[in-house]
CSV table of C-alpha atoms in Angstrom, one decimal:
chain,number,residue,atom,x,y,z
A,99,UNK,CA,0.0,0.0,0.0
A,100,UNK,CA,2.9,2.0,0.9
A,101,UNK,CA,4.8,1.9,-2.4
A,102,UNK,CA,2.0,2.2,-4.4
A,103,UNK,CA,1.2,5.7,-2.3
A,104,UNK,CA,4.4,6.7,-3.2
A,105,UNK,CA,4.2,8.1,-6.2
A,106,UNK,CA,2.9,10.6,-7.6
A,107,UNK,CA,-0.6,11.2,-9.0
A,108,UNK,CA,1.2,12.9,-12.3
A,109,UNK,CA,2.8,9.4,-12.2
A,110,UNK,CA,-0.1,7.1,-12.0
A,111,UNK,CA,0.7,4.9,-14.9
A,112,UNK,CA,3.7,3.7,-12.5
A,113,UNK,CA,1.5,2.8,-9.5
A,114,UNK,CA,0.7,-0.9,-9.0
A,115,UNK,CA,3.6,-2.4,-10.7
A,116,UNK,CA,2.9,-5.1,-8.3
A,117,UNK,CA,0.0,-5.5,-10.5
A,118,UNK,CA,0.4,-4.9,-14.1
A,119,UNK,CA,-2.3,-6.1,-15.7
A,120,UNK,CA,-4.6,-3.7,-14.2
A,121,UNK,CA,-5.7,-0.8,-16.1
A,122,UNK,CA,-5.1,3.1,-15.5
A,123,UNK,CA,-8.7,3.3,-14.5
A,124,UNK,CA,-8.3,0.6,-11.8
A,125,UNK,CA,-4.6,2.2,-10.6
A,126,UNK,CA,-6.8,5.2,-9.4
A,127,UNK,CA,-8.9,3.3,-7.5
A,128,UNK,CA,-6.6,1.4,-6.2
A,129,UNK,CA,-4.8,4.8,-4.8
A,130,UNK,CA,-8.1,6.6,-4.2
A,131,UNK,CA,-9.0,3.1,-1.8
A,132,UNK,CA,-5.6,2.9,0.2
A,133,UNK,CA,-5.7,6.9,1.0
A,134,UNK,CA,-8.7,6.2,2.6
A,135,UNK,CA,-6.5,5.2,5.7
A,136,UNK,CA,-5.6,8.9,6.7
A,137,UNK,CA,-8.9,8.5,8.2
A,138,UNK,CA,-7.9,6.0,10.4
A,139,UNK,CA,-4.9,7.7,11.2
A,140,UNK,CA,-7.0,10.6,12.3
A,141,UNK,CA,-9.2,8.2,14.6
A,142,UNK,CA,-6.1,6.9,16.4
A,143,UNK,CA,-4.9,10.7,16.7
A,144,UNK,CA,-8.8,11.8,18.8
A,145,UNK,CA,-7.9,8.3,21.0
A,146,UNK,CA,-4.4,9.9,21.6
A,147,UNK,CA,-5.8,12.9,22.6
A,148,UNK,CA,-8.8,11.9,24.7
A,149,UNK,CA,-5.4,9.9,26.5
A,150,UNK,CA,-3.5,13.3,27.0
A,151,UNK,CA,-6.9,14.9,28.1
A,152,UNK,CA,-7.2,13.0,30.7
A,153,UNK,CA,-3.8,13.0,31.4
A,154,UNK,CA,-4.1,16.7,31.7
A,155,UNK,CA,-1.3,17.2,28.8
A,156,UNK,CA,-3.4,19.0,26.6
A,157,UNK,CA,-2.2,22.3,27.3
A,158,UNK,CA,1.1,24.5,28.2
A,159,UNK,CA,0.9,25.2,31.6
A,160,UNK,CA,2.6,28.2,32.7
A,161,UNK,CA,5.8,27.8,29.9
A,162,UNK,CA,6.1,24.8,31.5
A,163,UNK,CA,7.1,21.9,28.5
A,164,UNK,CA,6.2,18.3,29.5
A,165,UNK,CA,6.7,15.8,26.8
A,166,UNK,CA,4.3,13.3,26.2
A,167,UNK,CA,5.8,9.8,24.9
A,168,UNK,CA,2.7,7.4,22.7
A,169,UNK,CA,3.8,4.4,21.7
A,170,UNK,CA,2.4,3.1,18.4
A,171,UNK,CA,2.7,-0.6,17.4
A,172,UNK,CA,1.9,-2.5,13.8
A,173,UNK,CA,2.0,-3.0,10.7
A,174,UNK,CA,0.4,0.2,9.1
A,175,UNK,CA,2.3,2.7,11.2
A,176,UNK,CA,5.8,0.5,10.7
A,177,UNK,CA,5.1,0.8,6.8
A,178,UNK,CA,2.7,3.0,5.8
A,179,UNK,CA,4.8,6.2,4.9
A,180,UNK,CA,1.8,8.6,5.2
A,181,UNK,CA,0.8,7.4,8.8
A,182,UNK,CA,3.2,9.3,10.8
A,183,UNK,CA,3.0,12.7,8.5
A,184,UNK,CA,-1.0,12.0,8.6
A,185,UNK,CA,-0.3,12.0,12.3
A,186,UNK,CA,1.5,14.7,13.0
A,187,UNK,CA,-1.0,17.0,11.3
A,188,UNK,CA,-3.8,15.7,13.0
A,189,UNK,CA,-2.6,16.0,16.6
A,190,UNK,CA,-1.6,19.5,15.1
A,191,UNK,CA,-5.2,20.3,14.2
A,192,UNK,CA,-6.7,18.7,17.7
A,193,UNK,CA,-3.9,19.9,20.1
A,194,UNK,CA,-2.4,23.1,18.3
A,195,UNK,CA,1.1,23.7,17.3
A,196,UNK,CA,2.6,24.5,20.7
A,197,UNK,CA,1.3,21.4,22.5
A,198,UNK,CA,1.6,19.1,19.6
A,199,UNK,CA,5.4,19.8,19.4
A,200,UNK,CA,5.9,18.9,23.1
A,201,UNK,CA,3.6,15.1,21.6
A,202,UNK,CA,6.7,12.3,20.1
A,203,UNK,CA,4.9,9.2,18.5
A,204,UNK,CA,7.4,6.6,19.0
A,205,UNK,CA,7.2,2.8,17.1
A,206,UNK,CA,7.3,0.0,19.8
A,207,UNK,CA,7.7,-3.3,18.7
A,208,UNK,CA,5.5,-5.9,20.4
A,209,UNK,CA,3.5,-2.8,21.9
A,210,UNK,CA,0.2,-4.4,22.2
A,211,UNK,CA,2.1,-7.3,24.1
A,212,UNK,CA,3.2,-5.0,26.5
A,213,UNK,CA,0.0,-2.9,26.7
A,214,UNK,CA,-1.7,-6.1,27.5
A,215,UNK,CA,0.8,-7.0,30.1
A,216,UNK,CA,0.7,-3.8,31.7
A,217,UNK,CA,-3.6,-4.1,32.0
A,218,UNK,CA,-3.2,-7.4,33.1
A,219,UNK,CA,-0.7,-6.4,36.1
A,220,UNK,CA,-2.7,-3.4,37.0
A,221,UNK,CA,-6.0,-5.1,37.0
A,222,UNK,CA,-4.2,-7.9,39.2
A,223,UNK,CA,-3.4,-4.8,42.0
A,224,UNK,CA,-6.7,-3.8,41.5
A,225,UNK,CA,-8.3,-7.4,42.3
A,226,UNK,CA,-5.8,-8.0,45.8
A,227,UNK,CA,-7.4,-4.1,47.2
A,228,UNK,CA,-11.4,-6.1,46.4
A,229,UNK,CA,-9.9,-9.6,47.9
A,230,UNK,CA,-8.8,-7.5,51.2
């Protein structure tokens, strides 16, 4: 999806070489179909946010500049050229410009292994304070 993103639209004859036998009119589609995912780019940037909302790291409090690390694991973010630009711009739009500079999106490996680790050991604490 990636590569065939990649180029140009001036360029679209060259899209798809994965799949020549397609015709121009198909190429557009296919490129019209995988931009598509911006808009899930743009749903995991509101999650982000709602996070740093409750987190109360939505604003600049007095000058002060906290940075706020997220995490992002798979596939589309590891490959997908657009996703971190898409990214960037959208926190941009949500957060503005001087809170979305103090935001770094970082790619974790095995991220949703850890996540789920991390919910399991907090619901574990949560489950001895019910037991006592």
């Amino acid at each position: 999806m990636s590569s065939m993103l990649f180029s140009n639209c001036k360029y679209i004859a060259l899209v798809c070489p994965q799949i020549p036998s397609t015709s121009l009119k198909m190429r557009k589609a296919i490129v019209e179909i995988c931009d598509i995912a911006t808009r899930g780019v743009r749903l995991s940037a509101a999650g982000i946010v709602g996070i740093l909302k409750k987190l109360g790291r939505d604003t600049v409090k007095d000058g002060e500049k906290q940075k706020s690390v997220a995490a992002l694991d798979g596939g589309l973010y590891e490959h997908y050229f657009k996703f971190s630009t898409c990214m960037e711009s959208a926190l941009k739009d949500l957060l503005g410009e001087e809170v979305s500079d103090n935001v770094v999106i970082e790619h974790s490996n095995d991220g949703s292994g850890i996540g789920a680790a991390l919910l399991a050991a907090s619901h574990s604490q949560y489950l001895e304070v019910e037991e006592s």
